[in-house]
mmCIF file of C-alpha atoms in Angstrom:
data_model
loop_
_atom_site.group_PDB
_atom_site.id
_atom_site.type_symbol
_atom_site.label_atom_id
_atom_site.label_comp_id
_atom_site.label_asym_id
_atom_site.label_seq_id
_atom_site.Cartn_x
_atom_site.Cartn_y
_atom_site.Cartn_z
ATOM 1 C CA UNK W 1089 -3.168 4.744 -3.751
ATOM 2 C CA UNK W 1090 -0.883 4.268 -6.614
ATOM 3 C CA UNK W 1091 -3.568 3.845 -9.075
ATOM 4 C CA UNK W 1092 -4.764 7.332 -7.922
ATOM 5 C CA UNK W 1093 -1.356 9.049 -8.189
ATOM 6 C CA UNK W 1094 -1.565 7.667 -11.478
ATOM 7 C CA UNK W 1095 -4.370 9.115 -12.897
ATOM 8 C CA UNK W 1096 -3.112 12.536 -11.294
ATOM 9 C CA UNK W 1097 -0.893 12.333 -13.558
ATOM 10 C CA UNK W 1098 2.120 11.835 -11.597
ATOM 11 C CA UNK W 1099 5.169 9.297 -12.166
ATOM 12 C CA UNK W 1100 4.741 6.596 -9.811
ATOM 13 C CA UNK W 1101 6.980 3.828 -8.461
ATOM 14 C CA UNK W 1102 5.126 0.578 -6.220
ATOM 15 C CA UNK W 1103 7.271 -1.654 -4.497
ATOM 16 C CA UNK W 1104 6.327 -4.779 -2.990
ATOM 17 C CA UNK W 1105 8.575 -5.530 0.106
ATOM 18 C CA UNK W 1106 6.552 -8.449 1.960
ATOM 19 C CA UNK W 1107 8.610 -10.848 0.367
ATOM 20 C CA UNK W 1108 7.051 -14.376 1.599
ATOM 21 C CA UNK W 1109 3.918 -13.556 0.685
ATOM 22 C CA UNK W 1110 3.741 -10.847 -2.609
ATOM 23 C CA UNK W 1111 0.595 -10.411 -3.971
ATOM 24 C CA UNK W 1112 1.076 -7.051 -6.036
ATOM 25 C CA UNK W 1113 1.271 -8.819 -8.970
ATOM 26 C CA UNK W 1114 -2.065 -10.276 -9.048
ATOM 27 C CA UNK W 1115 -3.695 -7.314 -7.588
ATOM 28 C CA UNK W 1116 -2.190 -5.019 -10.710
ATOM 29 C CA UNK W 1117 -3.047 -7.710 -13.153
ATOM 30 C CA UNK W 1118 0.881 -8.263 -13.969
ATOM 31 C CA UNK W 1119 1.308 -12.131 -13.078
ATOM 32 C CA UNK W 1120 3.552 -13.612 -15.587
ATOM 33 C CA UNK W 1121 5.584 -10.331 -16.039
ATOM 34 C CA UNK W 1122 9.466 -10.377 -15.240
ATOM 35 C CA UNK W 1123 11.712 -8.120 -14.141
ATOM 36 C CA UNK W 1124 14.556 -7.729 -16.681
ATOM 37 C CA UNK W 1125 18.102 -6.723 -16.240
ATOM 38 C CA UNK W 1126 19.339 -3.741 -18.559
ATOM 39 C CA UNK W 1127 22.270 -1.487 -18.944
ATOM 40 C CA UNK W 1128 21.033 0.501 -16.358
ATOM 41 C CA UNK W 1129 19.713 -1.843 -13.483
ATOM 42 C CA UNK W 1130 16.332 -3.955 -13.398
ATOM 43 C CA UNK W 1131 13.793 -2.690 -15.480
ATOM 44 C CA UNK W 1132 10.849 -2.423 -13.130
ATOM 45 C CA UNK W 1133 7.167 -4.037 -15.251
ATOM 46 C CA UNK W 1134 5.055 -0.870 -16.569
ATOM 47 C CA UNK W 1135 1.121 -1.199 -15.333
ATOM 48 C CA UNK W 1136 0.678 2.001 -17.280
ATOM 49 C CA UNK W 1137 3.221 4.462 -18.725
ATOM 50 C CA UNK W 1138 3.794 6.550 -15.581
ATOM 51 C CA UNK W 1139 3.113 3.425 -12.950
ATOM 52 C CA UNK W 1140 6.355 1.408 -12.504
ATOM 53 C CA UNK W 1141 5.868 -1.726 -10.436
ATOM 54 C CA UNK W 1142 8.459 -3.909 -8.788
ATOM 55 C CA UNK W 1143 7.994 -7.546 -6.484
ATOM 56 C CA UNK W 1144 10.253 -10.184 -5.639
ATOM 57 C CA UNK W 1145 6.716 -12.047 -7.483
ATOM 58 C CA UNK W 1146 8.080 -10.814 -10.325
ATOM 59 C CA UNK W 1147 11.111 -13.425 -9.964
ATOM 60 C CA UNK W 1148 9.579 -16.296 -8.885
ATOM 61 C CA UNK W 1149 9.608 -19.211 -11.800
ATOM 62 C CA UNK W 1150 5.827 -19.944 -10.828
ATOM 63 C CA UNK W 1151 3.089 -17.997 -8.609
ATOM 64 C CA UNK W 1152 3.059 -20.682 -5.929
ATOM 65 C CA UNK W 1153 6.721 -20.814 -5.163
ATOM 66 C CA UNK W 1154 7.543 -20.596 -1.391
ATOM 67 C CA UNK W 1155 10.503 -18.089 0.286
ATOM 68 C CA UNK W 1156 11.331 -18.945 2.721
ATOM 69 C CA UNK W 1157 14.446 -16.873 3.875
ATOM 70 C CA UNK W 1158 15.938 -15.418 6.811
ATOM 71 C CA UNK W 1159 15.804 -11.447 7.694
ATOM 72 C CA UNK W 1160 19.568 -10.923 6.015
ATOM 73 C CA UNK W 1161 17.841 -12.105 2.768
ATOM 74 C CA UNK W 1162 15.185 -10.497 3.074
ATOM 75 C CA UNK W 1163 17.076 -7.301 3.891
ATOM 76 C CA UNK W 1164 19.454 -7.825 0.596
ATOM 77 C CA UNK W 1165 16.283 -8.015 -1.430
ATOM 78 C CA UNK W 1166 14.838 -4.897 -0.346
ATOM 79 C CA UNK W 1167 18.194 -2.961 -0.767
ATOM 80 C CA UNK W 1168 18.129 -4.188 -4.329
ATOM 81 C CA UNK W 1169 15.010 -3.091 -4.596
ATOM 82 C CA UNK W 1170 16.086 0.545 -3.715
ATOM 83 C CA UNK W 1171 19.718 0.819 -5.564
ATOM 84 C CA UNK W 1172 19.612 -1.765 -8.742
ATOM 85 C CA UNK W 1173 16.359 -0.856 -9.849
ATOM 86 C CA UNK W 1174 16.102 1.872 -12.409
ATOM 87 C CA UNK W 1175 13.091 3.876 -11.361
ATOM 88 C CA UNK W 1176 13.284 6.781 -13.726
ATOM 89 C CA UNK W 1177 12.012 10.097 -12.150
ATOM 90 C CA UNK W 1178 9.642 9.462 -9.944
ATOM 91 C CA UNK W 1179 6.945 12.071 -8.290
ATOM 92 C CA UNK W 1180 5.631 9.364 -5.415
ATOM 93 C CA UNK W 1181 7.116 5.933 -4.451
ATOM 94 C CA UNK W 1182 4.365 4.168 -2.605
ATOM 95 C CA UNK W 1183 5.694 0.540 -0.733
ATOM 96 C CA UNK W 1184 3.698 -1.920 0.238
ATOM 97 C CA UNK W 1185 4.404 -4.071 3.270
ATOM 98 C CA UNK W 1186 4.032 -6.884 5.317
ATOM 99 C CA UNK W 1187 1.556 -6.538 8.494
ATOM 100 C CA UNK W 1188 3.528 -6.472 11.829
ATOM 101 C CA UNK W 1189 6.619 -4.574 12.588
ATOM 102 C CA UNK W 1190 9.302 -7.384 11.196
ATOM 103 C CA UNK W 1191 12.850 -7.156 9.474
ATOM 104 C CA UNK W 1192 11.272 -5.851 6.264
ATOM 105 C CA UNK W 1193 9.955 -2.638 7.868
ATOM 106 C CA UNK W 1194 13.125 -2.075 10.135
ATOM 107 C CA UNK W 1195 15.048 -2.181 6.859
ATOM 108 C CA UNK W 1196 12.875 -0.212 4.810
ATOM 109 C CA UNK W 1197 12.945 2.756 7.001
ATOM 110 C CA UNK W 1198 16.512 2.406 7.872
ATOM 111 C CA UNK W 1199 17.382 2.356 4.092
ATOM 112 C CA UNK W 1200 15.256 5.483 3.507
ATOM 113 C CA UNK W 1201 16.234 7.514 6.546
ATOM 114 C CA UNK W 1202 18.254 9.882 4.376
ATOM 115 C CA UNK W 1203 15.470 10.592 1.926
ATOM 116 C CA UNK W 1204 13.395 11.576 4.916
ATOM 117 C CA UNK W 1205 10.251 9.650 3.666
ATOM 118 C CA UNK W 1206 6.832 11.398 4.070
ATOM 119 C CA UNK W 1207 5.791 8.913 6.240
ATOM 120 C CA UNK W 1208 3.574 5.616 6.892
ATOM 121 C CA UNK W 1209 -0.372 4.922 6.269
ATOM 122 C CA UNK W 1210 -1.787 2.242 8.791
ATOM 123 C CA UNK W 1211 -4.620 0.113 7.367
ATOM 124 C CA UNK W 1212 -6.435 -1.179 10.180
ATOM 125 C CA UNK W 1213 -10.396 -2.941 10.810
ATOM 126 C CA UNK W 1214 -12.798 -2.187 13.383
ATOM 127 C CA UNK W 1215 -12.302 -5.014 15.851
ATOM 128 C CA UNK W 1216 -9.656 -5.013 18.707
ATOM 129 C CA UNK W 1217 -7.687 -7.725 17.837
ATOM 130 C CA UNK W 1218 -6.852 -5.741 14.994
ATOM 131 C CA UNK W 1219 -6.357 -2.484 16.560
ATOM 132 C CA UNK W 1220 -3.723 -4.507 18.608
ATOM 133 C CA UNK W 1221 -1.731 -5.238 16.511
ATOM 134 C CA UNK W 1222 -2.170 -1.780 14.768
ATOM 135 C CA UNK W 1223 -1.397 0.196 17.997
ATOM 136 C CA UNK W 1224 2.183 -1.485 17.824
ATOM 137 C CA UNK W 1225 2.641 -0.859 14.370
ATOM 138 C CA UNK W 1226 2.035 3.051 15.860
ATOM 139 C CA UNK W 1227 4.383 2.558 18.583
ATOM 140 C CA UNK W 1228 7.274 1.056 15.844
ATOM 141 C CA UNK W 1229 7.047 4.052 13.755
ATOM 142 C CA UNK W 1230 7.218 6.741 16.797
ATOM 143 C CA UNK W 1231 10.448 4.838 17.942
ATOM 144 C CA UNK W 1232 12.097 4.799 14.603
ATOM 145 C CA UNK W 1233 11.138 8.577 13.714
ATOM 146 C CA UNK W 1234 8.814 7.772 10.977
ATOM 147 C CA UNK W 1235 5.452 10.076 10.776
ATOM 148 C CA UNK W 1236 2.042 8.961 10.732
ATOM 149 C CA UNK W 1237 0.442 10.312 8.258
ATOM 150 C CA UNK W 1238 -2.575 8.387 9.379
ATOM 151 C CA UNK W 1239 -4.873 4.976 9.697
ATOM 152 C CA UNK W 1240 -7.321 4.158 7.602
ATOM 153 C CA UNK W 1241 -10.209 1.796 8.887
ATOM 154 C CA UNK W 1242 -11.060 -1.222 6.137
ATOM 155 C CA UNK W 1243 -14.429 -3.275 6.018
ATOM 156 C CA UNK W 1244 -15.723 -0.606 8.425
ATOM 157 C CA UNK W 1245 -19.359 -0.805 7.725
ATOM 158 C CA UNK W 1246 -21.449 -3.583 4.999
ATOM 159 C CA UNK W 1247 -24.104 -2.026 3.055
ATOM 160 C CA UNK W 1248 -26.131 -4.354 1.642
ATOM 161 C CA UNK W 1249 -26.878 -3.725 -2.401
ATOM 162 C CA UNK W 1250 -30.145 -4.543 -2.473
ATOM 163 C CA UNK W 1251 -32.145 -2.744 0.800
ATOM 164 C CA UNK W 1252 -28.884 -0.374 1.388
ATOM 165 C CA UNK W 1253 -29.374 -1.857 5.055
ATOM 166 C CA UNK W 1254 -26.035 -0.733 6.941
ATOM 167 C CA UNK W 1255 -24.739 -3.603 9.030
ATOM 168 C CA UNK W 1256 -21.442 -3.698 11.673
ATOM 169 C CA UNK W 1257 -19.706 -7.055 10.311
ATOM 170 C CA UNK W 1258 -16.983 -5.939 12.755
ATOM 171 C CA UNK W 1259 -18.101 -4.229 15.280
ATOM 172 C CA UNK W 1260 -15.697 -2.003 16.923
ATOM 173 C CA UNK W 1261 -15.943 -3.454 20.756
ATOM 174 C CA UNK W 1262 -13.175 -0.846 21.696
ATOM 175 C CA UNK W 1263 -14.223 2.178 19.872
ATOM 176 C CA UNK W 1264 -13.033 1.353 16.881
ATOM 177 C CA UNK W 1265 -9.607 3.385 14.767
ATOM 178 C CA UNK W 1266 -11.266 6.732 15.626
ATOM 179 C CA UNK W 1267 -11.265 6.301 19.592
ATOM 180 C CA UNK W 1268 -7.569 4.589 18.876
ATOM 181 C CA UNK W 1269 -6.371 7.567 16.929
ATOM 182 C CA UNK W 1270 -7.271 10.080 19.750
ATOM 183 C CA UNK W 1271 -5.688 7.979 22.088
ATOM 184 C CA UNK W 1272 -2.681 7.589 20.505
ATOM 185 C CA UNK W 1273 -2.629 11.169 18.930
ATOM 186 C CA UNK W 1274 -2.762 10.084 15.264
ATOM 187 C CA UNK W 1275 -5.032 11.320 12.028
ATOM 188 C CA UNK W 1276 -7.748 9.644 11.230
ATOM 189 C CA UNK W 1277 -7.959 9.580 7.638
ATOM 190 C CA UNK W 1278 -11.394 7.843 7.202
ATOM 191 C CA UNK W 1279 -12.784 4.403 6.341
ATOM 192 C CA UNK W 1280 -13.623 2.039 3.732
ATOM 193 C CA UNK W 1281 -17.071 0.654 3.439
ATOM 194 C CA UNK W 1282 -16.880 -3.848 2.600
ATOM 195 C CA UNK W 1283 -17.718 -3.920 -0.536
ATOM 196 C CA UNK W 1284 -17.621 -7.662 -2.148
ATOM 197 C CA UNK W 1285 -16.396 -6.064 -5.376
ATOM 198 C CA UNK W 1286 -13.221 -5.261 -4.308
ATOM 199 C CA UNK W 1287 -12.178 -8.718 -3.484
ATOM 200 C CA UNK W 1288 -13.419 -9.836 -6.785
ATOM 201 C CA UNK W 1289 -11.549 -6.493 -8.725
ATOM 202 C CA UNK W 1290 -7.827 -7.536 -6.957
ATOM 203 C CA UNK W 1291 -8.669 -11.385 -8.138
ATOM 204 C CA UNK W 1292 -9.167 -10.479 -11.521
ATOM 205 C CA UNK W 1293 -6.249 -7.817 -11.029
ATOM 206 C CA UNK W 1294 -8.102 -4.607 -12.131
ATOM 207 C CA UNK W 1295 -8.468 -1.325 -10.275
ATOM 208 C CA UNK W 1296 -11.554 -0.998 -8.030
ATOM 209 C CA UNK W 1297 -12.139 2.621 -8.012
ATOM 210 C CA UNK W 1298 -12.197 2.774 -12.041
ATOM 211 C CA UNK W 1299 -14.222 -0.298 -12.534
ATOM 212 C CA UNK W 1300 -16.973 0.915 -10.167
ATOM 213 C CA UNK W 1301 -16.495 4.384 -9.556
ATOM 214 C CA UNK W 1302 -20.072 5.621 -8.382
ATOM 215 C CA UNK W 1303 -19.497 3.201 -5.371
ATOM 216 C CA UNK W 1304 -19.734 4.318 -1.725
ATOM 217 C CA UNK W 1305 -16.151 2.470 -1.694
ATOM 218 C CA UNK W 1306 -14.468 4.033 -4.479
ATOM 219 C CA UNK W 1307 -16.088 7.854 -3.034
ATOM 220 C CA UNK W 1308 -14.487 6.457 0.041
ATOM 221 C CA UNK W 1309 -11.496 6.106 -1.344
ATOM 222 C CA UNK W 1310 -11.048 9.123 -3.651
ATOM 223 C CA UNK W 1311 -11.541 11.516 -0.550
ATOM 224 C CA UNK W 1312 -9.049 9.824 1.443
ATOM 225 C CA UNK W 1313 -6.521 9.909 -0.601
ATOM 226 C CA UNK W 1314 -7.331 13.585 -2.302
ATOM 227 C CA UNK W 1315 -7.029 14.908 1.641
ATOM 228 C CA UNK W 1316 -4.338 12.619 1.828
ATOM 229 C CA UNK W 1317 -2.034 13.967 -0.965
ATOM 230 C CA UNK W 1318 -2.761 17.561 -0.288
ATOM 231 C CA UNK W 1319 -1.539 17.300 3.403
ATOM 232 C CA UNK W 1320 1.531 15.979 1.899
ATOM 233 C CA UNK W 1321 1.981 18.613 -0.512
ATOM 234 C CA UNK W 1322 2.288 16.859 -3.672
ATOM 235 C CA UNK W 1323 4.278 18.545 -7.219
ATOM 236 C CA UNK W 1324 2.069 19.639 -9.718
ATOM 237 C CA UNK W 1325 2.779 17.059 -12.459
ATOM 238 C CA UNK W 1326 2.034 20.017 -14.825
ATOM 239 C CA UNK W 1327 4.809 22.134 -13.908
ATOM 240 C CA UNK W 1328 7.545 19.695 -13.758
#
């Protein structure tokens, strides 16, 4: 989603909050990269001119480092995160989190209550043990005031590249996100094909949807997040 917002032309700010296990950097092709302290606060690491990115990977003296800290540390990280980094202007900060409903969410929305954030996306796959834990997530956000602004379902479908023969990896025992979504009065907001290339794009830390962007996937994508953004009501990057 940031990598869209991007090419709309619109600054962007990402920021990696699951702290024990960041993998931001790797996905955006930044491993190695620092954050580095300035006059004004940390200088978040540029993935393009108008994409600031900032993870706690971004400290780390090498990629396989553990942390392993409590939820107050966890909770001081984040507010750094949010008050000693200098963003710039930004149009869209887009956070990235752990799965589950632990201290880094709690804080994250408690931090933010003022700024009265848009509101969550829930990422979610076809098969109920999934949607469990997914209906909680739900349930955390209606208790803590933060919208929905909808789930999307991953590896929904596998279309194979060679006889385009669709196949359930996953199949939704339950109904899948769409029967959950009606049940718990939420937008659906569509789903993502499994496509093997988009494993293989966050490995080599490049942006799925540009490298392969006649894909069912990256279509998938694109529309999501286009109906997305305009139920939000974005700025026009033009008229700022």
């Amino acid at each position: 989603m940031a990598f869209y917002l991007q090419k709309q032309g619109h600054e962007v700010g990402l920021m990696d909050i699951d702290i024990c296990g960041p993998s931001i950097p790797k996905i955006m092709g930044m491993e190695g990269e620092q954050l580095h302290q300035t006059s004004l606060g940390w200088e978040p690491v540029y993935v393009e001119d108008n994409l600031a990115v900032v993870s706690i990977g971004f400290l780390l003296n090498e990629p396989n480092q553990a942390i392993i800290w409590r939820g107050p540390k966890k909770n001081t990280m984040i507010k750094q995160f949010l008050k000693d980094v200098y963003w710039n202007k930004l149009d869209y900060l887009v956070i990235d989190t752990p799965p589950g409903t632990s201290d880094e969410h709690l804080s994250i929305v408690q931090y933010l209550k003022q700024t009265q954030p848009e509101g969550a996306i829930i990422v979610t796959t076809p098969q109920e043990i999934s949607l469990l834990d997914v209906r909680k997530e739900i349930t955390f956000c209606k208790k803590v005031g933060l919208p929905v602004l909808g789930v999307i379902e991953n590896m929904s479908i596998f279309i194979c590249p060679k006889c385009k023969t669709e196949t359930k990896i996953f199949p939704p025992t339950t109904g899948g996100a769409i029967k959950m979504c009606q049940e718990m009065e939420v937008p659906y907001l569509g789903s993502i094909p499994l496509d093997p290339l988009i494993a293989r794009s966050c490995d080599q830390g490049k942006c799925y949807v540009t490298e392969f962007p006649n894909s069912l996937a990256s279509q998938a994508y694109n529309k999501i997040f286009k109906d997305l953004i305009n139920k939000i009501q974005p700025q026009d990057p033009k008229s700022q």
